[in-house]
PDB file of C-alpha atoms in Angstrom:
ATOM      1  CA  MET M   1       0.000   0.000   0.000  1.00  0.00           C
ATOM      2  CA  ASP M   2       1.313   3.453  -0.948  1.00  0.00           C
ATOM      3  CA  LYS M   3       0.821   5.671   2.095  1.00  0.00           C
ATOM      4  CA  GLN M   4       0.949   8.794  -0.095  1.00  0.00           C
ATOM      5  CA  HIS M   5      -2.367   7.925  -1.795  1.00  0.00           C
ATOM      6  CA  LYS M   6      -4.603   9.148   1.018  1.00  0.00           C
ATOM      7  CA  ALA M   7      -7.380  10.118  -1.391  1.00  0.00           C
ATOM      8  CA  SER M   8      -7.990   6.496  -2.382  1.00  0.00           C
ATOM      9  CA  PRO M   9     -11.640   5.572  -1.636  1.00  0.00           C
ATOM     10  CA  VAL M  10     -10.601   2.347   0.052  1.00  0.00           C
ATOM     11  CA  MET M  11      -7.285   1.374   1.593  1.00  0.00           C
ATOM     12  CA  GLN M  12      -6.154  -2.143   2.280  1.00  0.00           C
ATOM     13  CA  ILE M  13      -4.301  -2.254   5.590  1.00  0.00           C
ATOM     14  CA  LYS M  14      -2.342  -5.327   6.636  1.00  0.00           C
ATOM     15  CA  VAL M  15      -2.464  -5.802  10.404  1.00  0.00           C
ATOM     16  CA  GLY M  16      -0.977  -8.396  12.696  1.00  0.00           C
ATOM     17  CA  PHE M  17       0.900  -9.358  15.803  1.00  0.00           C
ATOM     18  CA  ASP M  18       3.332 -11.973  17.021  1.00  0.00           C
ATOM     19  CA  LEU M  19       3.858 -12.514  20.733  1.00  0.00           C
ATOM     20  CA  GLU M  20       5.279 -15.179  22.998  1.00  0.00           C
ATOM     21  CA  LEU M  21       4.277 -15.982  26.573  1.00  0.00           C
ATOM     22  CA  ARG M  22       6.237 -18.229  28.898  1.00  0.00           C
ATOM     23  CA  CYS M  23       4.353 -20.129  31.589  1.00  0.00           C
ATOM     24  CA  PRO M  24       6.048 -22.310  34.217  1.00  0.00           C
ATOM     25  CA  GLN M  25       3.032 -24.632  34.321  1.00  0.00           C
ATOM     26  CA  PRO M  26      -0.235 -25.122  32.412  1.00  0.00           C
ATOM     27  CA  THR M  27      -2.115 -21.817  32.733  1.00  0.00           C
ATOM     28  CA  PRO M  28      -5.592 -20.703  31.607  1.00  0.00           C
ATOM     29  CA  VAL M  29      -5.431 -17.622  29.380  1.00  0.00           C
ATOM     30  CA  ILE M  30      -8.035 -15.292  27.850  1.00  0.00           C
ATOM     31  CA  VAL M  31      -6.954 -13.673  24.572  1.00  0.00           C
ATOM     32  CA  THR M  32      -8.581 -10.490  23.206  1.00  0.00           C
ATOM     33  CA  LEU M  33      -6.580  -9.787  20.052  1.00  0.00           C
ATOM     34  CA  GLY M  34      -8.955 -10.127  17.092  1.00  0.00           C
ATOM     35  CA  VAL M  35     -10.329  -7.245  15.050  1.00  0.00           C
ATOM     36  CA  HIS M  36     -13.606  -6.100  16.618  1.00  0.00           C
ATOM     37  CA  ALA M  37     -16.904  -7.439  15.267  1.00  0.00           C
ATOM     38  CA  SER M  38     -17.882  -3.917  14.202  1.00  0.00           C
ATOM     39  CA  ARG M  39     -15.151  -4.171  11.532  1.00  0.00           C
ATOM     40  CA  ALA M  40     -15.901  -7.770  10.544  1.00  0.00           C
ATOM     41  CA  SER M  41     -17.374  -6.746   7.189  1.00  0.00           C
ATOM     42  CA  ASP M  42     -14.098  -4.919   6.412  1.00  0.00           C
ATOM     43  CA  LEU M  43     -11.928  -8.017   6.824  1.00  0.00           C
ATOM     44  CA  LEU M  44     -10.692  -9.014   3.383  1.00  0.00           C
ATOM     45  CA  GLU M  45      -8.482 -11.666   4.994  1.00  0.00           C
ATOM     46  CA  PRO M  46      -9.559 -12.843   8.460  1.00  0.00           C
ATOM     47  CA  ASP M  47      -7.078 -12.378  11.299  1.00  0.00           C
ATOM     48  CA  THR M  48      -7.425 -15.963  12.507  1.00  0.00           C
ATOM     49  CA  LEU M  49      -5.480 -16.642  15.693  1.00  0.00           C
ATOM     50  CA  GLN M  50      -2.593 -19.092  15.254  1.00  0.00           C
ATOM     51  CA  VAL M  51      -1.242 -20.820  18.360  1.00  0.00           C
ATOM     52  CA  GLU M  52       2.023 -22.763  18.758  1.00  0.00           C
ATOM     53  CA  PRO M  53       2.014 -25.371  20.140  1.00  0.00           C
ATOM     54  CA  ALA M  54      -1.524 -26.079  18.991  1.00  0.00           C
ATOM     55  CA  VAL M  55      -4.030 -26.106  21.855  1.00  0.00           C
ATOM     56  CA  PRO M  56      -7.847 -26.122  21.862  1.00  0.00           C
ATOM     57  CA  LEU M  57      -9.466 -22.666  21.561  1.00  0.00           C
ATOM     58  CA  ARG M  58     -12.920 -21.679  22.757  1.00  0.00           C
ATOM     59  CA  SER M  59     -14.416 -18.436  21.449  1.00  0.00           C
ATOM     60  CA  TYR M  60     -16.972 -16.215  23.165  1.00  0.00           C
ATOM     61  CA  VAL M  61     -18.220 -12.630  23.187  1.00  0.00           C
ATOM     62  CA  ASP M  62     -17.783 -10.765  26.461  1.00  0.00           C
ATOM     63  CA  SER M  63     -20.284  -8.387  28.081  1.00  0.00           C
ATOM     64  CA  TYR M  64     -18.865  -5.426  26.106  1.00  0.00           C
ATOM     65  CA  GLY M  65     -19.235  -7.134  22.724  1.00  0.00           C
ATOM     66  CA  ASN M  66     -15.540  -8.003  22.357  1.00  0.00           C
ATOM     67  CA  GLN M  67     -14.399 -11.189  20.612  1.00  0.00           C
ATOM     68  CA  CYS M  68     -12.401 -13.328  23.074  1.00  0.00           C
ATOM     69  CA  GLN M  69     -10.793 -16.750  23.055  1.00  0.00           C
ATOM     70  CA  ARG M  70      -9.945 -19.113  25.901  1.00  0.00           C
ATOM     71  CA  LEU M  71      -7.097 -21.582  26.005  1.00  0.00           C
ATOM     72  CA  VAL M  72      -4.817 -23.361  28.428  1.00  0.00           C
ATOM     73  CA  ALA M  73      -1.195 -22.487  27.766  1.00  0.00           C
ATOM     74  CA  PRO M  74       1.145 -25.468  28.278  1.00  0.00           C
ATOM     75  CA  ALA M  75       4.269 -25.143  30.362  1.00  0.00           C
ATOM     76  CA  GLY M  76       6.952 -23.412  28.315  1.00  0.00           C
ATOM     77  CA  VAL M  77       6.619 -20.857  25.517  1.00  0.00           C
ATOM     78  CA  LEU M  78       3.264 -20.193  23.860  1.00  0.00           C
ATOM     79  CA  ARG M  79       3.308 -18.252  20.578  1.00  0.00           C
ATOM     80  CA  LEU M  80       0.236 -16.274  19.507  1.00  0.00           C
ATOM     81  CA  GLN M  81       0.137 -14.712  16.048  1.00  0.00           C
ATOM     82  CA  ALA M  82      -2.306 -13.468  13.454  1.00  0.00           C
ATOM     83  CA  THR M  83      -2.337 -11.457  10.242  1.00  0.00           C
ATOM     84  CA  GLY M  84      -5.367  -9.891   8.610  1.00  0.00           C
ATOM     85  CA  LEU M  85      -6.191  -7.545   5.745  1.00  0.00           C
ATOM     86  CA  VAL M  86      -8.678  -4.763   6.475  1.00  0.00           C
ATOM     87  CA  ALA M  87     -10.512  -2.520   4.025  1.00  0.00           C
ATOM     88  CA  ASP M  88     -10.530   1.021   5.384  1.00  0.00           C
ATOM     89  CA  PRO M  89     -12.105   4.180   3.953  1.00  0.00           C
ATOM     90  CA  GLY M  90      -8.807   6.006   4.392  1.00  0.00           C
ATOM     91  CA  GLN M  91     -10.472   8.980   6.067  1.00  0.00           C
ATOM     92  CA  PRO M  92      -9.246  10.681   9.242  1.00  0.00           C
ATOM     93  CA  ASP M  93     -11.233  10.508  12.476  1.00  0.00           C
ATOM     94  CA  PRO M  94     -14.305  12.762  12.147  1.00  0.00           C
ATOM     95  CA  VAL M  95     -14.331  16.172  13.834  1.00  0.00           C
ATOM     96  CA  LEU M  96     -17.893  17.335  14.578  1.00  0.00           C
ATOM     97  CA  PRO M  97     -17.757  20.412  16.812  1.00  0.00           C
ATOM     98  CA  ALA M  98     -21.516  20.982  16.602  1.00  0.00           C
ATOM     99  CA  LEU M  99     -22.308  17.787  18.518  1.00  0.00           C
ATOM    100  CA  GLU M 100     -23.971  18.521  21.841  1.00  0.00           C
ATOM    101  CA  GLN M 101     -23.678  16.870  25.225  1.00  0.00           C
ATOM    102  CA  VAL M 102     -26.657  14.692  26.109  1.00  0.00           C
ATOM    103  CA  PRO M 103     -28.239  15.357  29.531  1.00  0.00           C
ATOM    104  CA  VAL M 104     -27.817  12.420  31.883  1.00  0.00           C
ATOM    105  CA  ASP M 105     -31.565  11.821  32.133  1.00  0.00           C
ATOM    106  CA  ALA M 106     -31.760  11.532  28.319  1.00  0.00           C
ATOM    107  CA  LEU M 107     -28.823   9.150  27.847  1.00  0.00           C
ATOM    108  CA  PRO M 108     -29.545   5.599  26.637  1.00  0.00           C
ATOM    109  CA  GLU M 109     -29.272   3.067  29.438  1.00  0.00           C
ATOM    110  CA  GLU M 110     -26.285   1.318  27.846  1.00  0.00           C
ATOM    111  CA  ALA M 111     -24.257   4.540  28.130  1.00  0.00           C
ATOM    112  CA  LEU M 112     -24.819   5.027  31.866  1.00  0.00           C
ATOM    113  CA  LEU M 113     -22.183   2.439  32.851  1.00  0.00           C
ATOM    114  CA  PHE M 114     -19.561   4.645  31.211  1.00  0.00           C
ATOM    115  CA  LEU M 115     -20.329   7.526  33.577  1.00  0.00           C
ATOM    116  CA  LEU M 116     -19.155   5.539  36.603  1.00  0.00           C
ATOM    117  CA  SER M 117     -15.735   5.311  38.203  1.00  0.00           C
ATOM    118  CA  SER M 118     -13.753   2.208  37.285  1.00  0.00           C
ATOM    119  CA  ARG M 119     -10.488   0.479  38.198  1.00  0.00           C
ATOM    120  CA  TYR M 120      -8.186   2.855  36.301  1.00  0.00           C
ATOM    121  CA  CYS M 121     -10.497   5.864  35.897  1.00  0.00           C
ATOM    122  CA  GLU M 122     -11.234   7.182  39.391  1.00  0.00           C
ATOM    123  CA  SER M 123     -13.612   9.951  38.416  1.00  0.00           C
ATOM    124  CA  ASP M 124     -14.905  10.084  41.992  1.00  0.00           C
ATOM    125  CA  LEU M 125     -11.441  11.288  43.100  1.00  0.00           C
ATOM    126  CA  LEU M 126     -11.019  13.772  40.245  1.00  0.00           C
ATOM    127  CA  THR M 127     -14.415  15.491  40.167  1.00  0.00           C
ATOM    128  CA  ASP M 128     -13.473  18.735  41.916  1.00  0.00           C
ATOM    129  CA  LEU M 129     -10.343  19.071  39.796  1.00  0.00           C
ATOM    130  CA  ALA M 130     -12.241  18.361  36.574  1.00  0.00           C
ATOM    131  CA  TRP M 131     -14.874  20.998  37.259  1.00  0.00           C
ATOM    132  CA  SER M 132     -12.230  23.567  38.167  1.00  0.00           C
ATOM    133  CA  LEU M 133     -10.466  22.890  34.858  1.00  0.00           C
ATOM    134  CA  PHE M 134     -13.330  22.408  32.408  1.00  0.00           C
ATOM    135  CA  GLU M 135     -16.478  24.092  33.741  1.00  0.00           C
ATOM    136  CA  GLY M 136     -15.796  27.061  31.462  1.00  0.00           C
ATOM    137  CA  ALA M 137     -15.292  24.961  28.327  1.00  0.00           C
ATOM    138  CA  PRO M 138     -18.216  24.842  25.884  1.00  0.00           C
ATOM    139  CA  MET M 139     -20.442  21.845  26.489  1.00  0.00           C
ATOM    140  CA  GLY M 140     -20.464  18.991  24.025  1.00  0.00           C
ATOM    141  CA  TRP M 141     -17.646  18.346  21.553  1.00  0.00           C
ATOM    142  CA  GLY M 142     -15.779  21.455  22.696  1.00  0.00           C
ATOM    143  CA  ARG M 143     -15.589  20.248  26.281  1.00  0.00           C
ATOM    144  CA  VAL M 144     -14.271  16.805  25.316  1.00  0.00           C
ATOM    145  CA  GLN M 145     -11.707  18.462  23.051  1.00  0.00           C
ATOM    146  CA  ALA M 146     -10.685  20.792  25.886  1.00  0.00           C
ATOM    147  CA  ILE M 147     -10.086  17.703  28.042  1.00  0.00           C
ATOM    148  CA  CYS M 148      -7.978  16.108  25.310  1.00  0.00           C
ATOM    149  CA  ASP M 149      -5.996  19.326  24.843  1.00  0.00           C
ATOM    150  CA  PHE M 150      -5.262  19.501  28.569  1.00  0.00           C
ATOM    151  CA  VAL M 151      -4.220  15.845  28.852  1.00  0.00           C
ATOM    152  CA  HIS M 152      -2.059  16.125  25.730  1.00  0.00           C
ATOM    153  CA  ARG M 153      -0.234  19.138  27.209  1.00  0.00           C
ATOM    154  CA  HIS M 154      -0.119  17.912  30.805  1.00  0.00           C
ATOM    155  CA  VAL M 155       1.190  14.356  30.272  1.00  0.00           C
ATOM    156  CA  ARG M 156       4.562  13.586  28.721  1.00  0.00           C
ATOM    157  CA  PHE M 157       4.704  10.411  26.631  1.00  0.00           C
ATOM    158  CA  ASP M 158       7.382   8.021  27.936  1.00  0.00           C
ATOM    159  CA  TYR M 159       7.401   4.239  27.422  1.00  0.00           C
ATOM    160  CA  GLY M 160       9.533   3.830  30.528  1.00  0.00           C
ATOM    161  CA  ARG M 161       7.193   5.709  32.854  1.00  0.00           C
ATOM    162  CA  SER M 162       4.110   3.535  33.034  1.00  0.00           C
ATOM    163  CA  SER M 163       3.053   0.339  34.751  1.00  0.00           C
ATOM    164  CA  PRO M 164       0.148  -2.122  34.548  1.00  0.00           C
ATOM    165  CA  THR M 165      -1.365  -0.626  37.720  1.00  0.00           C
ATOM    166  CA  LYS M 166      -1.076   3.070  36.848  1.00  0.00           C
ATOM    167  CA  SER M 167      -4.387   4.920  37.096  1.00  0.00           C
ATOM    168  CA  ALA M 168      -5.814   8.238  35.926  1.00  0.00           C
ATOM    169  CA  LEU M 169      -5.060   9.918  39.247  1.00  0.00           C
ATOM    170  CA  THR M 170      -1.438   8.770  39.336  1.00  0.00           C
ATOM    171  CA  THR M 171      -1.036   9.808  35.696  1.00  0.00           C
ATOM    172  CA  TYR M 172      -2.278  13.296  36.560  1.00  0.00           C
ATOM    173  CA  GLU M 173       0.120  13.483  39.504  1.00  0.00           C
ATOM    174  CA  SER M 174       3.168  12.065  37.688  1.00  0.00           C
ATOM    175  CA  ARG M 175       2.465  13.934  34.396  1.00  0.00           C
ATOM    176  CA  GLU M 176       3.911  11.095  32.311  1.00  0.00           C
ATOM    177  CA  GLY M 177       2.799   7.808  30.796  1.00  0.00           C
ATOM    178  CA  VAL M 178       1.860   5.940  27.626  1.00  0.00           C
ATOM    179  CA  CYS M 179      -1.236   6.084  25.428  1.00  0.00           C
ATOM    180  CA  ARG M 180      -3.366   4.041  27.843  1.00  0.00           C
ATOM    181  CA  ASP M 181      -2.551   6.538  30.612  1.00  0.00           C
ATOM    182  CA  PHE M 182      -3.544   9.482  28.412  1.00  0.00           C
ATOM    183  CA  ALA M 183      -6.821   7.706  27.635  1.00  0.00           C
ATOM    184  CA  HIS M 184      -7.555   6.841  31.270  1.00  0.00           C
ATOM    185  CA  LEU M 185      -7.081  10.422  32.447  1.00  0.00           C
ATOM    186  CA  ALA M 186      -9.249  11.868  29.677  1.00  0.00           C
ATOM    187  CA  ILE M 187     -11.961   9.247  30.287  1.00  0.00           C
ATOM    188  CA  ALA M 188     -12.012  10.031  34.008  1.00  0.00           C
ATOM    189  CA  PHE M 189     -12.327  13.772  33.332  1.00  0.00           C
ATOM    190  CA  CYS M 190     -15.168  13.189  30.838  1.00  0.00           C
ATOM    191  CA  ARG M 191     -17.080  11.096  33.340  1.00  0.00           C
ATOM    192  CA  CYS M 192     -16.574  13.805  35.962  1.00  0.00           C
ATOM    193  CA  MET M 193     -18.269  16.229  33.559  1.00  0.00           C
ATOM    194  CA  ASN M 194     -21.213  13.821  32.988  1.00  0.00           C
ATOM    195  CA  ILE M 195     -20.020  12.734  29.533  1.00  0.00           C
ATOM    196  CA  PRO M 196     -19.998   8.934  29.035  1.00  0.00           C
ATOM    197  CA  ALA M 197     -16.567   7.730  27.903  1.00  0.00           C
ATOM    198  CA  ARG M 198     -15.254   4.251  27.138  1.00  0.00           C
ATOM    199  CA  TYR M 199     -11.736   2.908  26.625  1.00  0.00           C
ATOM    200  CA  CYS M 200     -10.651   1.499  23.262  1.00  0.00           C
ATOM    201  CA  THR M 201      -7.636  -0.469  22.092  1.00  0.00           C
ATOM    202  CA  GLY M 202      -6.573  -1.483  18.612  1.00  0.00           C
ATOM    203  CA  TYR M 203      -4.253  -0.912  15.699  1.00  0.00           C
ATOM    204  CA  LEU M 204      -3.289   2.642  14.720  1.00  0.00           C
ATOM    205  CA  SER M 205      -1.370   3.048  11.486  1.00  0.00           C
ATOM    206  CA  ASP M 206       1.177   5.748  10.694  1.00  0.00           C
ATOM    207  CA  ILE M 207      -0.654   6.587   7.453  1.00  0.00           C
ATOM    208  CA  GLY M 208      -0.471  10.319   6.904  1.00  0.00           C
ATOM    209  CA  VAL M 209       2.089  10.798   9.684  1.00  0.00           C
ATOM    210  CA  PRO M 210       5.477  12.142   8.558  1.00  0.00           C
ATOM    211  CA  PRO M 211       8.555  10.119   9.537  1.00  0.00           C
ATOM    212  CA  PRO M 212      10.308   9.247  11.691  1.00  0.00           C
ATOM    213  CA  HIS M 213       7.778   6.712  12.927  1.00  0.00           C
ATOM    214  CA  SER M 214       7.991   5.142  16.368  1.00  0.00           C
ATOM    215  CA  ALA M 215       8.031   1.387  16.872  1.00  0.00           C
ATOM    216  CA  MET M 216       4.565  -0.064  16.248  1.00  0.00           C
ATOM    217  CA  ASP M 217       2.454  -1.117  19.220  1.00  0.00           C
ATOM    218  CA  PHE M 218      -1.210  -1.548  19.988  1.00  0.00           C
ATOM    219  CA  SER M 219      -2.728   1.843  20.696  1.00  0.00           C
ATOM    220  CA  ALA M 220      -5.282   3.193  23.179  1.00  0.00           C
ATOM    221  CA  TRP M 221      -7.867   5.931  22.664  1.00  0.00           C
ATOM    222  CA  PHE M 222     -11.419   6.532  23.856  1.00  0.00           C
ATOM    223  CA  GLU M 223     -14.942   7.186  22.627  1.00  0.00           C
ATOM    224  CA  ALA M 224     -17.261   9.806  24.127  1.00  0.00           C
ATOM    225  CA  TYR M 225     -21.045   9.737  23.824  1.00  0.00           C
ATOM    226  CA  LEU M 226     -22.231  12.967  22.201  1.00  0.00           C
ATOM    227  CA  GLY M 227     -25.291  13.800  20.130  1.00  0.00           C
ATOM    228  CA  ASP M 228     -26.469  10.565  18.595  1.00  0.00           C
ATOM    229  CA  GLY M 229     -23.670   8.143  19.492  1.00  0.00           C
ATOM    230  CA  TRP M 230     -20.036   7.365  20.241  1.00  0.00           C
ATOM    231  CA  TYR M 231     -17.146   9.334  18.710  1.00  0.00           C
ATOM    232  CA  VAL M 232     -13.374   8.804  18.735  1.00  0.00           C
ATOM    233  CA  PHE M 233     -10.978  11.033  20.686  1.00  0.00           C
ATOM    234  CA  ASP M 234      -7.240  10.470  21.039  1.00  0.00           C
ATOM    235  CA  PRO M 235      -5.525  12.564  23.737  1.00  0.00           C
ATOM    236  CA  ARG M 236      -2.139  10.945  23.096  1.00  0.00           C
ATOM    237  CA  ASN M 237      -1.911  12.113  19.469  1.00  0.00           C
ATOM    238  CA  ASN M 238      -4.630  14.800  19.702  1.00  0.00           C
ATOM    239  CA  THR M 239      -5.073  14.972  15.953  1.00  0.00           C
ATOM    240  CA  PRO M 240      -7.349  13.031  13.559  1.00  0.00           C
ATOM    241  CA  ARG M 241      -5.655   9.874  12.319  1.00  0.00           C
ATOM    242  CA  ILE M 242      -6.188   7.497   9.398  1.00  0.00           C
ATOM    243  CA  GLY M 243      -6.390   3.705   9.689  1.00  0.00           C
ATOM    244  CA  ARG M 244      -7.674   3.266  13.231  1.00  0.00           C
ATOM    245  CA  ILE M 245      -8.820  -0.371  13.605  1.00  0.00           C
ATOM    246  CA  LEU M 246     -10.637  -1.324  16.802  1.00  0.00           C
ATOM    247  CA  ILE M 247      -9.948  -4.530  18.729  1.00  0.00           C
ATOM    248  CA  ALA M 248     -11.888  -4.031  21.975  1.00  0.00           C
ATOM    249  CA  ARG M 249     -13.841  -1.572  24.124  1.00  0.00           C
ATOM    250  CA  GLY M 250     -14.549  -1.445  27.857  1.00  0.00           C
ATOM    251  CA  ARG M 251     -14.673   0.739  30.948  1.00  0.00           C
ATOM    252  CA  ASP M 252     -10.876   0.893  31.044  1.00  0.00           C
ATOM    253  CA  ALA M 253      -7.823  -1.241  30.274  1.00  0.00           C
ATOM    254  CA  ALA M 254      -8.836  -3.856  32.854  1.00  0.00           C
ATOM    255  CA  ASP M 255     -11.742  -4.872  30.598  1.00  0.00           C
ATOM    256  CA  VAL M 256      -9.734  -5.201  27.388  1.00  0.00           C
ATOM    257  CA  ALA M 257      -6.409  -6.756  28.333  1.00  0.00           C
ATOM    258  CA  LEU M 258      -4.826  -8.344  25.263  1.00  0.00           C
ATOM    259  CA  THR M 259      -4.002 -11.442  27.307  1.00  0.00           C
ATOM    260  CA  THR M 260      -5.199 -12.325  30.798  1.00  0.00           C
ATOM    261  CA  SER M 261      -3.336 -15.192  32.480  1.00  0.00           C
ATOM    262  CA  PHE M 262      -4.759 -16.994  35.482  1.00  0.00           C
ATOM    263  CA  GLY M 263      -1.334 -17.880  36.825  1.00  0.00           C
ATOM    264  CA  VAL M 264       2.269 -16.827  36.340  1.00  0.00           C
ATOM    265  CA  SER M 265       3.223 -15.806  32.794  1.00  0.00           C
ATOM    266  CA  THR M 266       6.006 -13.726  31.288  1.00  0.00           C
ATOM    267  CA  LEU M 267       5.887 -11.838  27.999  1.00  0.00           C
ATOM    268  CA  GLU M 268       8.969 -13.057  26.128  1.00  0.00           C
ATOM    269  CA  SER M 269       8.552 -11.104  22.871  1.00  0.00           C
ATOM    270  CA  PHE M 270       5.995  -8.811  21.287  1.00  0.00           C
ATOM    271  CA  ARG M 271       5.623  -7.366  17.789  1.00  0.00           C
ATOM    272  CA  VAL M 272       2.731  -5.480  16.148  1.00  0.00           C
ATOM    273  CA  TRP M 273       2.421  -4.180  12.598  1.00  0.00           C
ATOM    274  CA  THR M 274       0.178  -2.299  10.205  1.00  0.00           C
ATOM    275  CA  ALA M 275       1.183  -1.734   6.596  1.00  0.00           C
TER     276      ALA M 275
END
């Protein structure tokens, strides 16, 4: 694919991953690594999970609509890999500043869960701060964008300054983190301001981004409920991007872990690509 041809009506984006887990003994694992069902019709080549050594897989859909698979990893190294081809319109994330905030009493019931505090988004601890920062921002799209602008300026991106247990509050206090930390802080602030927000993870290409490009990884962003539905915001990059391919959504990163091991496991290697 020629990344210069952004005007093409449809892009074909190759996506994939290759990771290895080491387990000292047989260990149950949940894997959430497939392209989300909302993009299923865009899959020109399915990203079927390949497992070495071969073990039985059981598929299910979790309570957030994410495609998951269960397996028992044998003792030793387990390799998980997949490659898929996705048709994408090649358009940047939409920017719709006229969208209004929906009053809480008019929100659909399925959005209410995403107003509540969660494991990594402690909106109950950040409410006073959020209102002091964003009460003057225009309601609706403008307020969510003001939150993204603040998080983008306030937090310094640093791969070495995050941890699996880092939360929105500690990200605000430390002022550094990775894309999931940016997303958690922005989600918590949105919820404080009565705007439903949910965490997203997936592939994010470097299409339309001038080099140099950083090493590819899975990315995190969020969706806010405004007007008639859910819309993408990305406080880490804070600019519309092309080729965003969703894997999973949830309240925060705890709901959409790429792998969840019920026992000791170590990530031996990890590689992600889009092309």
